[in-house]
PDB file of C-alpha atoms in Angstrom:
ATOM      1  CA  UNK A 694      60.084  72.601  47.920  1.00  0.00           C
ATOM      2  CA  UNK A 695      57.901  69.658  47.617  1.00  0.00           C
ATOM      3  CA  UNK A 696      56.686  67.633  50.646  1.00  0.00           C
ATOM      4  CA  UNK A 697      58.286  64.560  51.993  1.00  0.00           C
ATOM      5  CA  UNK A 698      54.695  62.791  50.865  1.00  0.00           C
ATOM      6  CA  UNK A 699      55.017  64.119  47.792  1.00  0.00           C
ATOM      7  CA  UNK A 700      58.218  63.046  47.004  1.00  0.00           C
ATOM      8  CA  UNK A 701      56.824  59.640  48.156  1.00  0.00           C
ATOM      9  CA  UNK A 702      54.255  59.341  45.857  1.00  0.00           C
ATOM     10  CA  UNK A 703      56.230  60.796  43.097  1.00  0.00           C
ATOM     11  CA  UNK A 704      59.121  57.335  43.927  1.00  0.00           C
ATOM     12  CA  UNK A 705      55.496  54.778  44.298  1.00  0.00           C
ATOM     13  CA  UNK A 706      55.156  56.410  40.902  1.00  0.00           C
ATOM     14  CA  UNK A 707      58.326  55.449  39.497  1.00  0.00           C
ATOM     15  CA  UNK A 708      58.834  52.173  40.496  1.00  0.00           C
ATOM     16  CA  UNK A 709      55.222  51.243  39.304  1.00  0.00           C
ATOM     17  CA  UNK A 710      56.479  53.083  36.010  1.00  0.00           C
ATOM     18  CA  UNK A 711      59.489  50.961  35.664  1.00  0.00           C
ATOM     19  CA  UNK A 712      58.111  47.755  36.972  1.00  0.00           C
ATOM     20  CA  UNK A 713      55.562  47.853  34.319  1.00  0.00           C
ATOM     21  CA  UNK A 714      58.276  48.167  31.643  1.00  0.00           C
ATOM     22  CA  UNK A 715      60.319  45.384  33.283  1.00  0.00           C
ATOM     23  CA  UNK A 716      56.698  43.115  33.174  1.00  0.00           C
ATOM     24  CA  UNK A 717      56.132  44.308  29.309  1.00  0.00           C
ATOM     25  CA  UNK A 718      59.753  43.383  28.558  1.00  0.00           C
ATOM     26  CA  UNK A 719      59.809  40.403  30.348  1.00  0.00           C
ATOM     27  CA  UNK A 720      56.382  39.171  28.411  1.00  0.00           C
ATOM     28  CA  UNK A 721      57.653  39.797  24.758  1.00  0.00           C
ATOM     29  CA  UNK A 722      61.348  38.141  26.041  1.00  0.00           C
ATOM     30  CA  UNK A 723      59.146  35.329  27.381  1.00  0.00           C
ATOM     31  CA  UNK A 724      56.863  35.057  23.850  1.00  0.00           C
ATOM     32  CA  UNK A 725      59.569  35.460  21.419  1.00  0.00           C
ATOM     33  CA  UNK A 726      61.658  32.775  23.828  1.00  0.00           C
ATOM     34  CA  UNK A 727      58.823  30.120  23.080  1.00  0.00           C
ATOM     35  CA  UNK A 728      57.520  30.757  19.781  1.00  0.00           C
ATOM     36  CA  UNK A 729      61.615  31.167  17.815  1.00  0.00           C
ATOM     37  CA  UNK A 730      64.280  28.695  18.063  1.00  0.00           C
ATOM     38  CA  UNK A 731      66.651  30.359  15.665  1.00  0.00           C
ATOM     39  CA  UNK A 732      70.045  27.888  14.559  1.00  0.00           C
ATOM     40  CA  UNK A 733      72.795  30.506  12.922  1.00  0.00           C
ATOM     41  CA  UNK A 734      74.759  27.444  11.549  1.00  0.00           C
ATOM     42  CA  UNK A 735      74.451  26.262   8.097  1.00  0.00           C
ATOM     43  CA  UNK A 736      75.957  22.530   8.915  1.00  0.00           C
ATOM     44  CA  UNK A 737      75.141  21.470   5.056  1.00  0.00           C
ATOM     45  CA  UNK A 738      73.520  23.001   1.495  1.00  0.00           C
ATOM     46  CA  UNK A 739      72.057  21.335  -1.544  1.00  0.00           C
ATOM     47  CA  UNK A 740      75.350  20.209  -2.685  1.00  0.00           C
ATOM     48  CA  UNK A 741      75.905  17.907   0.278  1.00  0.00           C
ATOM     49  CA  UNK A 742      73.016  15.958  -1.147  1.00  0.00           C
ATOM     50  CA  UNK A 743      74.324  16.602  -4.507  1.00  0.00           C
ATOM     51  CA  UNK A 744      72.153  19.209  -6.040  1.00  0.00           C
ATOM     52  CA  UNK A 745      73.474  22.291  -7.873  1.00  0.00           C
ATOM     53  CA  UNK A 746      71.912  25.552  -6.408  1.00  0.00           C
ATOM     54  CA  UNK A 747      71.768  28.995  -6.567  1.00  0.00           C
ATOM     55  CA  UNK A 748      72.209  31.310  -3.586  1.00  0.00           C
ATOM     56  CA  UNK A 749      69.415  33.735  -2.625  1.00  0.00           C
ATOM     57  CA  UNK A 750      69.794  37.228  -1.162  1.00  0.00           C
ATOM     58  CA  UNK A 751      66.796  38.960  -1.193  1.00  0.00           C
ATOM     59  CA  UNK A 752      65.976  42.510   0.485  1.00  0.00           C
ATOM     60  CA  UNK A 753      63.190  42.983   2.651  1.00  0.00           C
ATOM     61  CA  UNK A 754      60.664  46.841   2.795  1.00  0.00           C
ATOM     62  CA  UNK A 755      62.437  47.291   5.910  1.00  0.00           C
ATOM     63  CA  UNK A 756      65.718  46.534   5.123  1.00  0.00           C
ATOM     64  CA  UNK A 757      66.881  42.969   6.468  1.00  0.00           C
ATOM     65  CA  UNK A 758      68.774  40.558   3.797  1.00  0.00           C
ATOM     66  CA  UNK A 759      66.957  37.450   3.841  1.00  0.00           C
ATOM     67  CA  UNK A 760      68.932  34.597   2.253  1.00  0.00           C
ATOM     68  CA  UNK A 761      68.122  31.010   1.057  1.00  0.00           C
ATOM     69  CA  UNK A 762      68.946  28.915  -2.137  1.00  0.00           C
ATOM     70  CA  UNK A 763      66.880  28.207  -4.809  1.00  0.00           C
ATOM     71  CA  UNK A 764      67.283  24.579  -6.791  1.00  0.00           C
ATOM     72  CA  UNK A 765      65.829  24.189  -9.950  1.00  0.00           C
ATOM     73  CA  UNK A 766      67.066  22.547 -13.579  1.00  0.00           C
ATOM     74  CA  UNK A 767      63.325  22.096 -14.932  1.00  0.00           C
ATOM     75  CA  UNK A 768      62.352  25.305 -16.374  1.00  0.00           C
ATOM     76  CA  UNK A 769      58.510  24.277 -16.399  1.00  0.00           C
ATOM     77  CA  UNK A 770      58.862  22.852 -13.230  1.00  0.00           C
ATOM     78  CA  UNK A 771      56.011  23.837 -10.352  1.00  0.00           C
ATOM     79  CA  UNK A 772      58.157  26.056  -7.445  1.00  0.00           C
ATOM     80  CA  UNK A 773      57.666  25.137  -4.045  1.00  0.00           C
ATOM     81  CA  UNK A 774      58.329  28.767  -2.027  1.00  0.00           C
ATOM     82  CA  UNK A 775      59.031  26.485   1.204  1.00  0.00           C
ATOM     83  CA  UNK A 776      58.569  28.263   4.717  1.00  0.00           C
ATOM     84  CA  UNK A 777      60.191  26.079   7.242  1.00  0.00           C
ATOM     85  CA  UNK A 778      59.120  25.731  10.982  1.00  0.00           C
ATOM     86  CA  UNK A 779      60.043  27.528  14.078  1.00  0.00           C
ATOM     87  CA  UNK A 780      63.616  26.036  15.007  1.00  0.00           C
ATOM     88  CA  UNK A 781      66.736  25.527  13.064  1.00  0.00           C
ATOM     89  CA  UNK A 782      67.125  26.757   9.706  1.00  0.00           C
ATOM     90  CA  UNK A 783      67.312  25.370   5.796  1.00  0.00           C
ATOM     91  CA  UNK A 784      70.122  23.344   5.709  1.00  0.00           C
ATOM     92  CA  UNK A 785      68.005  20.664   8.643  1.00  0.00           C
ATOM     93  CA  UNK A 786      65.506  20.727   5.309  1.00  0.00           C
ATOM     94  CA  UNK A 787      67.220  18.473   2.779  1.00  0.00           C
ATOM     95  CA  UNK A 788      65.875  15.428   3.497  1.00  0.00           C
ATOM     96  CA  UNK A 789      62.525  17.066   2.360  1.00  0.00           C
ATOM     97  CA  UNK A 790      64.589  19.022   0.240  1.00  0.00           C
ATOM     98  CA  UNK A 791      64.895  15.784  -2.274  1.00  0.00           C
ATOM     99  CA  UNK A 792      61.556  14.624  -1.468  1.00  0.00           C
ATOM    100  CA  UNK A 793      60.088  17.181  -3.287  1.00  0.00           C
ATOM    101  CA  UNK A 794      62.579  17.193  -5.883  1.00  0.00           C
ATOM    102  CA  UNK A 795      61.107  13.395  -6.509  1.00  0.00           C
ATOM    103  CA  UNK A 796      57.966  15.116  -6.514  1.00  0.00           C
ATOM    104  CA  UNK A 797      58.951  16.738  -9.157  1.00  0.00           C
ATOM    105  CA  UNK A 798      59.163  20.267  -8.431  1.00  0.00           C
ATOM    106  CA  UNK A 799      61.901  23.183  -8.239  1.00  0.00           C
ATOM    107  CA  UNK A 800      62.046  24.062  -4.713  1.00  0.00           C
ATOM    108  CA  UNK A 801      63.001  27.296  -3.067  1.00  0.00           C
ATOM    109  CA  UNK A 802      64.507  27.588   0.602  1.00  0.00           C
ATOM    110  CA  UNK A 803      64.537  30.832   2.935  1.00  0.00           C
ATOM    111  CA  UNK A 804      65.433  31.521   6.245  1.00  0.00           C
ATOM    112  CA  UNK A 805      63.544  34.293   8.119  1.00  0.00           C
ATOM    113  CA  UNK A 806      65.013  37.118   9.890  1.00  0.00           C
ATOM    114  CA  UNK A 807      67.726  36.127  12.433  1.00  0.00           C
ATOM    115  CA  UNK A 808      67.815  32.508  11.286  1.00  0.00           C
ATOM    116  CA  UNK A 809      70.729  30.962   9.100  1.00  0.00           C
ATOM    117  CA  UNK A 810      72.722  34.200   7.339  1.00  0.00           C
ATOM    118  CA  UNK A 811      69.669  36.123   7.279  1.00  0.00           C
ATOM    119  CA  UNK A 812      69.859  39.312   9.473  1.00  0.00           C
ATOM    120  CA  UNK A 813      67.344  41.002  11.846  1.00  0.00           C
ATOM    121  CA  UNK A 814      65.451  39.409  14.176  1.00  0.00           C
ATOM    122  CA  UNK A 815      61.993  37.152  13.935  1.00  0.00           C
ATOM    123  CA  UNK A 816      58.530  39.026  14.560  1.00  0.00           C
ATOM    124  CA  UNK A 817      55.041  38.027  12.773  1.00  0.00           C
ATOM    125  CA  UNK A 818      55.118  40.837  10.229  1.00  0.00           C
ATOM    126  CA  UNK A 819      59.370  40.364   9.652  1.00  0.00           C
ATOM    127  CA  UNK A 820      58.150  36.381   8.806  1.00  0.00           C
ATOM    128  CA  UNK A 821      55.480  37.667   6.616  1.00  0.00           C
ATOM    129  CA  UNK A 822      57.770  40.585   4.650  1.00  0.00           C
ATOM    130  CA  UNK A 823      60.773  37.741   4.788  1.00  0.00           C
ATOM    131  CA  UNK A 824      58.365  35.927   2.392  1.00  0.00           C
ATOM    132  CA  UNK A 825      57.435  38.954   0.413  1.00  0.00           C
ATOM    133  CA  UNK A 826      61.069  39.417  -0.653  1.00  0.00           C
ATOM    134  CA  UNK A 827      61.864  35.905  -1.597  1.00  0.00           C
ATOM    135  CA  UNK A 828      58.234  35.852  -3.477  1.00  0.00           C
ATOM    136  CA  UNK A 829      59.409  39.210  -5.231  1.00  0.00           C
ATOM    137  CA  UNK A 830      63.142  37.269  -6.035  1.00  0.00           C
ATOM    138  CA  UNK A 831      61.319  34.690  -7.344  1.00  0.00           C
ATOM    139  CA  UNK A 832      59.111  36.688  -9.713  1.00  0.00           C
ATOM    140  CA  UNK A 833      61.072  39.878 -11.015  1.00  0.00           C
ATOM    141  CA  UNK A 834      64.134  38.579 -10.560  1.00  0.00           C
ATOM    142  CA  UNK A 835      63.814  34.927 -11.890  1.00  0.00           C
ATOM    143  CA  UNK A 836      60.823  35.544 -13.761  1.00  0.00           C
ATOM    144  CA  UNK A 837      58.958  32.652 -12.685  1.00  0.00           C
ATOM    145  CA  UNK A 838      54.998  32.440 -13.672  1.00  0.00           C
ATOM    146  CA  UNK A 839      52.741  32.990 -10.598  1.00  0.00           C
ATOM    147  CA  UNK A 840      51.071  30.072 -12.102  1.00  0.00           C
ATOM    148  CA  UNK A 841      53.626  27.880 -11.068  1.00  0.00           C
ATOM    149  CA  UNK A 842      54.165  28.686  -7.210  1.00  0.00           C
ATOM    150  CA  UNK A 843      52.995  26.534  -4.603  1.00  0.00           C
ATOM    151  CA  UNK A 844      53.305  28.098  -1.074  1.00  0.00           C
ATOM    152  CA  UNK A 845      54.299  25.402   1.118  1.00  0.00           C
ATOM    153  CA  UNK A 846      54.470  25.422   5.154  1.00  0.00           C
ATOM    154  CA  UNK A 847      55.271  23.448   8.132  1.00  0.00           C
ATOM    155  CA  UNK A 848      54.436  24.437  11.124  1.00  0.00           C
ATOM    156  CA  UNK A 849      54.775  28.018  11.922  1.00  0.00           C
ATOM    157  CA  UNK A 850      56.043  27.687   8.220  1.00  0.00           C
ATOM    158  CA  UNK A 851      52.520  27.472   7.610  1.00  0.00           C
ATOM    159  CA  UNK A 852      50.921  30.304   8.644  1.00  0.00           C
ATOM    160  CA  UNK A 853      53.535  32.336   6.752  1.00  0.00           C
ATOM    161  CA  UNK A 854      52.854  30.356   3.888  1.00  0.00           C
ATOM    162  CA  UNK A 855      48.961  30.804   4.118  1.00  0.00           C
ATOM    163  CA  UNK A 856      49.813  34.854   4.621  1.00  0.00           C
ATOM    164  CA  UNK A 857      51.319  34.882   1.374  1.00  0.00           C
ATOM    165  CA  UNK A 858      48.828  32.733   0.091  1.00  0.00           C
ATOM    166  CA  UNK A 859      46.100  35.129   0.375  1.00  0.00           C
ATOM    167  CA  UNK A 860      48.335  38.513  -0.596  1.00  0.00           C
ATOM    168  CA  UNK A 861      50.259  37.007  -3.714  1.00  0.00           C
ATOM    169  CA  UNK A 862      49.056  35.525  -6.887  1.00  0.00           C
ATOM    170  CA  UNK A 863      49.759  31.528  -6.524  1.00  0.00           C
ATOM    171  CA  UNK A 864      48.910  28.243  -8.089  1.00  0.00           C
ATOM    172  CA  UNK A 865      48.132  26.637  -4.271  1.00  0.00           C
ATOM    173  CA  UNK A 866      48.921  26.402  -0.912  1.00  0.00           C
ATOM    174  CA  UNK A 867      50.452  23.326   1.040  1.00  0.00           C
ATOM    175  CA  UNK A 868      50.222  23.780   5.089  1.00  0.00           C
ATOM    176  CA  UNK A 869      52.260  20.924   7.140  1.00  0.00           C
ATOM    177  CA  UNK A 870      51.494  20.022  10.414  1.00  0.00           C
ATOM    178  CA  UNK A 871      49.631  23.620  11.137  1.00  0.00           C
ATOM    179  CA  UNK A 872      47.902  25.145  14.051  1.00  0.00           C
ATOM    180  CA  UNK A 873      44.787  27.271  14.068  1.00  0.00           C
ATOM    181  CA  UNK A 874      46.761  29.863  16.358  1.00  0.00           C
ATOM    182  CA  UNK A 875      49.307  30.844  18.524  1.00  0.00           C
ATOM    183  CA  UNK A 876      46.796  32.091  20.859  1.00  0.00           C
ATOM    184  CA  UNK A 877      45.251  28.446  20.680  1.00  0.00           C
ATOM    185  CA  UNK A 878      48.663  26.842  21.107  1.00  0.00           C
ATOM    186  CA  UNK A 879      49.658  28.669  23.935  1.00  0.00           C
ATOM    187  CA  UNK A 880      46.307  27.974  25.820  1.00  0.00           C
ATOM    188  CA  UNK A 881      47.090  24.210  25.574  1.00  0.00           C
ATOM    189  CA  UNK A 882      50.928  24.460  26.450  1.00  0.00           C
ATOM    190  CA  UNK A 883      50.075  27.047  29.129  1.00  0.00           C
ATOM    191  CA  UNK A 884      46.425  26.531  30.572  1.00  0.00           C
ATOM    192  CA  UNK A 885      47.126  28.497  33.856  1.00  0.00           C
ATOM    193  CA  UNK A 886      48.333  31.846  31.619  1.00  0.00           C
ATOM    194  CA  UNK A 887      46.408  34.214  30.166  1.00  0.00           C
ATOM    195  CA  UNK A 888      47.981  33.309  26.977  1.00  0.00           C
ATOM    196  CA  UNK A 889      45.824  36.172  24.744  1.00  0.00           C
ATOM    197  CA  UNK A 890      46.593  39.066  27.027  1.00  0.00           C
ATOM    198  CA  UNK A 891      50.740  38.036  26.935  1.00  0.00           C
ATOM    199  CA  UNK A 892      51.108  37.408  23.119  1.00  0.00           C
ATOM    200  CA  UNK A 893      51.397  40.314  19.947  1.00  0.00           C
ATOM    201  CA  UNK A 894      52.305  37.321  17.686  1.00  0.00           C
ATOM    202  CA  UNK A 895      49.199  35.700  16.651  1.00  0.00           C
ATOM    203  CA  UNK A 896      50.009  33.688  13.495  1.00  0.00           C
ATOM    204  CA  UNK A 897      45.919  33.266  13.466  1.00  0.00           C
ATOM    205  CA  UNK A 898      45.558  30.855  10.607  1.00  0.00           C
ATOM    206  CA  UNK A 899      41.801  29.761  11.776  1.00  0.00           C
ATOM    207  CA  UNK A 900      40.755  33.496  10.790  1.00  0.00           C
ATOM    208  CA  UNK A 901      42.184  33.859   7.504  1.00  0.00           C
ATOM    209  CA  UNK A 902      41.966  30.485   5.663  1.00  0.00           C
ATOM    210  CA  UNK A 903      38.182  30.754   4.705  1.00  0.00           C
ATOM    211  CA  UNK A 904      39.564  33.639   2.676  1.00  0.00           C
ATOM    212  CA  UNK A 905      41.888  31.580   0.522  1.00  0.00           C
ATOM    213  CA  UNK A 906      40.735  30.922  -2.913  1.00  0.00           C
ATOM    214  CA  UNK A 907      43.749  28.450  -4.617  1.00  0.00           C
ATOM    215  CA  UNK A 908      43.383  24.425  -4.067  1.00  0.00           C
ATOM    216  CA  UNK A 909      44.966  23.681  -0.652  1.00  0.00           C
ATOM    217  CA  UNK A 910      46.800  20.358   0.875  1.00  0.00           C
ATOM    218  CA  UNK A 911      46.608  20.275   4.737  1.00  0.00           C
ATOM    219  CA  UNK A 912      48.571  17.398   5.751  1.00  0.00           C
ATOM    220  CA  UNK A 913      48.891  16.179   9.015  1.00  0.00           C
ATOM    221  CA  UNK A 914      49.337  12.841  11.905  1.00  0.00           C
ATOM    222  CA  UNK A 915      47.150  12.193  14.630  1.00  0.00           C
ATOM    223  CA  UNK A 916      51.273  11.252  16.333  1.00  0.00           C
ATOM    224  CA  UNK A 917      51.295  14.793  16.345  1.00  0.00           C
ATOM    225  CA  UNK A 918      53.582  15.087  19.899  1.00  0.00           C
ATOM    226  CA  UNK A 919      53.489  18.809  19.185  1.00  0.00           C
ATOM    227  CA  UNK A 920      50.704  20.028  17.354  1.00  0.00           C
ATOM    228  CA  UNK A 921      47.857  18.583  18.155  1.00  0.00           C
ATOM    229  CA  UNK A 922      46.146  16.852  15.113  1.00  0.00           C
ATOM    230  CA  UNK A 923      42.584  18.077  15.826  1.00  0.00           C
ATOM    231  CA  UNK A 924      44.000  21.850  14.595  1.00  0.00           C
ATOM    232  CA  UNK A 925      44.902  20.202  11.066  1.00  0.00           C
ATOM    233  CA  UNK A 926      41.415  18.936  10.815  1.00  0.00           C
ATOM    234  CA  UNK A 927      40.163  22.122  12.057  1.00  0.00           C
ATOM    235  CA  UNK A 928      41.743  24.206   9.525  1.00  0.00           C
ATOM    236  CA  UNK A 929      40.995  21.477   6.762  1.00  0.00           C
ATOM    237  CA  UNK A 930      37.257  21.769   7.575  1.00  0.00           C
ATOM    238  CA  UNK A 931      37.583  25.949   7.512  1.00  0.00           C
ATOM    239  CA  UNK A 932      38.931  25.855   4.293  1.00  0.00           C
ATOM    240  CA  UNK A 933      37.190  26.463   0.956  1.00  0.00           C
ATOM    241  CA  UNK A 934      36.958  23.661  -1.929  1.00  0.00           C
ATOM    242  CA  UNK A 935      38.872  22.795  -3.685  1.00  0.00           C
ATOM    243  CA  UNK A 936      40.530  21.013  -0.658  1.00  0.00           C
ATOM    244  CA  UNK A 937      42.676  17.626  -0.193  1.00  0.00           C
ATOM    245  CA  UNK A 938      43.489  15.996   3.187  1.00  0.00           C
ATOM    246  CA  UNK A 939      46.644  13.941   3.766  1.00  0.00           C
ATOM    247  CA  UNK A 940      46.425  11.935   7.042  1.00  0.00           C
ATOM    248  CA  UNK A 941      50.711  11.375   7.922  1.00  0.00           C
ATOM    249  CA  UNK A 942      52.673   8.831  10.336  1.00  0.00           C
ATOM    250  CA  UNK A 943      54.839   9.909  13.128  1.00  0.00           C
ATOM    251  CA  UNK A 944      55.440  12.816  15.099  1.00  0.00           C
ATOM    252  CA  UNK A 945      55.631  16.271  14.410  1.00  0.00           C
ATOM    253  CA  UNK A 946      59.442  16.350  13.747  1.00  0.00           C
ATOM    254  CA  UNK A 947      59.609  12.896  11.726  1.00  0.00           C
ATOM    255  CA  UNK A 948      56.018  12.656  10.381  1.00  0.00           C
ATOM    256  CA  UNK A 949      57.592  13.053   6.652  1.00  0.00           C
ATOM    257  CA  UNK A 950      59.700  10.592   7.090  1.00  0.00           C
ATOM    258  CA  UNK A 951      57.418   7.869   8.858  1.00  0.00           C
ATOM    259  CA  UNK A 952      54.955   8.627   6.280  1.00  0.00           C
ATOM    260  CA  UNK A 953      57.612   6.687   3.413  1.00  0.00           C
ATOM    261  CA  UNK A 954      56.830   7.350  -0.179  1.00  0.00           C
ATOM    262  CA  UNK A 955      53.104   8.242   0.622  1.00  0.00           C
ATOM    263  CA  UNK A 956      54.237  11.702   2.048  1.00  0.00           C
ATOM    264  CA  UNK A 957      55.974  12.282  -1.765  1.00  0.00           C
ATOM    265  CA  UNK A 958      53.199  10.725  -3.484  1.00  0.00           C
ATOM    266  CA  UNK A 959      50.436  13.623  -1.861  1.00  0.00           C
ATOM    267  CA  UNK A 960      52.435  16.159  -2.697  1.00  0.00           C
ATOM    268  CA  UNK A 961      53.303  14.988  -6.623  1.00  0.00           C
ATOM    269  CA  UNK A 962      49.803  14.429  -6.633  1.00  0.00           C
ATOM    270  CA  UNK A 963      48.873  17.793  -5.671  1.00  0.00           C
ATOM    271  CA  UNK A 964      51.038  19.487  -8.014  1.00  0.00           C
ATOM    272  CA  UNK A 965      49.903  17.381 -10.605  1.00  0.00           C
ATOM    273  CA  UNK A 966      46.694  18.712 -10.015  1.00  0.00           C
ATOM    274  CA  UNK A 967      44.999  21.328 -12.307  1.00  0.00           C
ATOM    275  CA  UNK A 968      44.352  24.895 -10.749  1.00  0.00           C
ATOM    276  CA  UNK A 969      41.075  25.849 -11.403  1.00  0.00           C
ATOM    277  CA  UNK A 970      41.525  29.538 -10.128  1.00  0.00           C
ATOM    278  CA  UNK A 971      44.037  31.669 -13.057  1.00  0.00           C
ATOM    279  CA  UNK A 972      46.880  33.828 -10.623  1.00  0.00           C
ATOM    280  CA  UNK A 973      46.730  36.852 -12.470  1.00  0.00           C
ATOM    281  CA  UNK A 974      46.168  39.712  -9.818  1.00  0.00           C
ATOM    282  CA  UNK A 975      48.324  40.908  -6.866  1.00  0.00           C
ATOM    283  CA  UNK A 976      46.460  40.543  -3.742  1.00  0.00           C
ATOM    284  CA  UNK A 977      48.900  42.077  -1.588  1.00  0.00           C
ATOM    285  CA  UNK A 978      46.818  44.034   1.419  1.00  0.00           C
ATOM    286  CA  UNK A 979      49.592  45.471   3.435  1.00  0.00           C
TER     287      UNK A 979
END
């Protein structure tokens, strides 16, 4: 029979076993809580603004249906692959939505994983295989040109969109109202945490864009009440030529709307723009 100190230890054990595992699963509860604001509720679609569309269900490696709509009656039309920010889903996008169909461009929507009808639940790497599959719908199953893709990104939206950027062949890459980091972010929001030990979700978008190698749009306002505006100019500054920078009005919510027809007018002019680099190779990494 074991020892009444024994049997001690063995319970000091335990509970240092099980607190540890309520701390771990208290820290990713507390990081997904403040980096996803998921909406399940579709309150509107393309048609409310009275555009035809075409529903998108596209299957992910690992199995979740990611869904989104795709709008497009100009067959030689640039494609904006649009990546939408941390909260809500793609019907709170319309307003942009016809923006960019002033622009000029065919425009396709997606939720990620456990936003609008799309299943699963967000993580970094479900964001950046969401994107995959609606990349790979796009391609094979529409049989758009590479040639004619434009990531484009706001806000967390953006880092996906820069991901995909660098792994799939693309004419450019539009980033909205980014941040460098989540690590960075966090340190701001939080200065009394030690935001790099409690995060896996890194969305590091300072490390990766010197890599890109398509023309890229940063746009972004120094109303910024979220992001702060010195991580656009950051980013702009890290990236590679050929470059544009689009200073906006307003806050980080609004900013596209405050901005008027100038917003519209940066990104017609962008896509307007010849692409100097040919997309003719996969670049996928993963």
């Amino acid at each position: 029979m074991s020892s009444p100190a024994s049997q001690t230890a063995l319970h000091h054990a335990l509970w240092g076993v099980g607190l540890a595992g309520a701390l771990w699963l208290g820290l990713r509860w507390f990081e997904r809580a403040n980096i996803y604001f998921p909406s399940r509720t579709l309150d509107m679609d393309p048609a409310s603004a009275g555009l035809k569309f075409e529903e998108v269900r596209a299957e992910t490696a690992d199995g979740v249906a990611v869904h989104g709509w795709f709008v497009s009656d100009r067959p030689e039309s640039p494609v904006l692959l649009f990546s939408h920010g941390n909260g809500g889903n793609i019907s709170m996008r319309l307003d942009k939505l016809m923006i960019f169909r002033r622009a000029g461009a065919s425009v396709l929507l997606y939720d990620y994983r456990g936003y609008g009808k799309s299943t699963g639940r967000p993580s970094e790497a479900g964001t950046y295989a969401d994107a995959d599959a609606v990349y790979d719908w796009l391609t094979r199953t529409k049989g758009t040109p590479p040639e004619r893709i434009v990531f484009y990104g706001e806000s967390l939206g953006a880092a996906v969109a820069l991901d995909s950027a660098l792994r799939h062949p693309c004419a450019g890459l539009i980033m909205d109202s980014p941040f460098t980091s989540v690590v960075e972010m966090g340190r701001r929001l939080f200065p009394f945490l030690p935001v790099r030990w409690m995060v896996r979700f890194r969305y590091d978008n300072l490390s990766k864009i010197a890599r890109l190698d398509v023309p890229v749009l940063v746009m972004h306002s120094p109303q910024d009440d979220i992001v702060p505006f010195d991580m656009g100019r950051t980013l702009f500054d890290a990236a590679p030529q050929p470059k544009t920078f689009f200073e906006m009005k307003g806050g980080h919510n609004d900013g596209f709307l405050e901005s008027g027809a100038a917003y519209g007018d940066a990104v017609r002019s962008f896509l307007s723009s010849p692409t100097p680099k040919p997309a003719d190779a996969d670049r996928r990494t993963r």
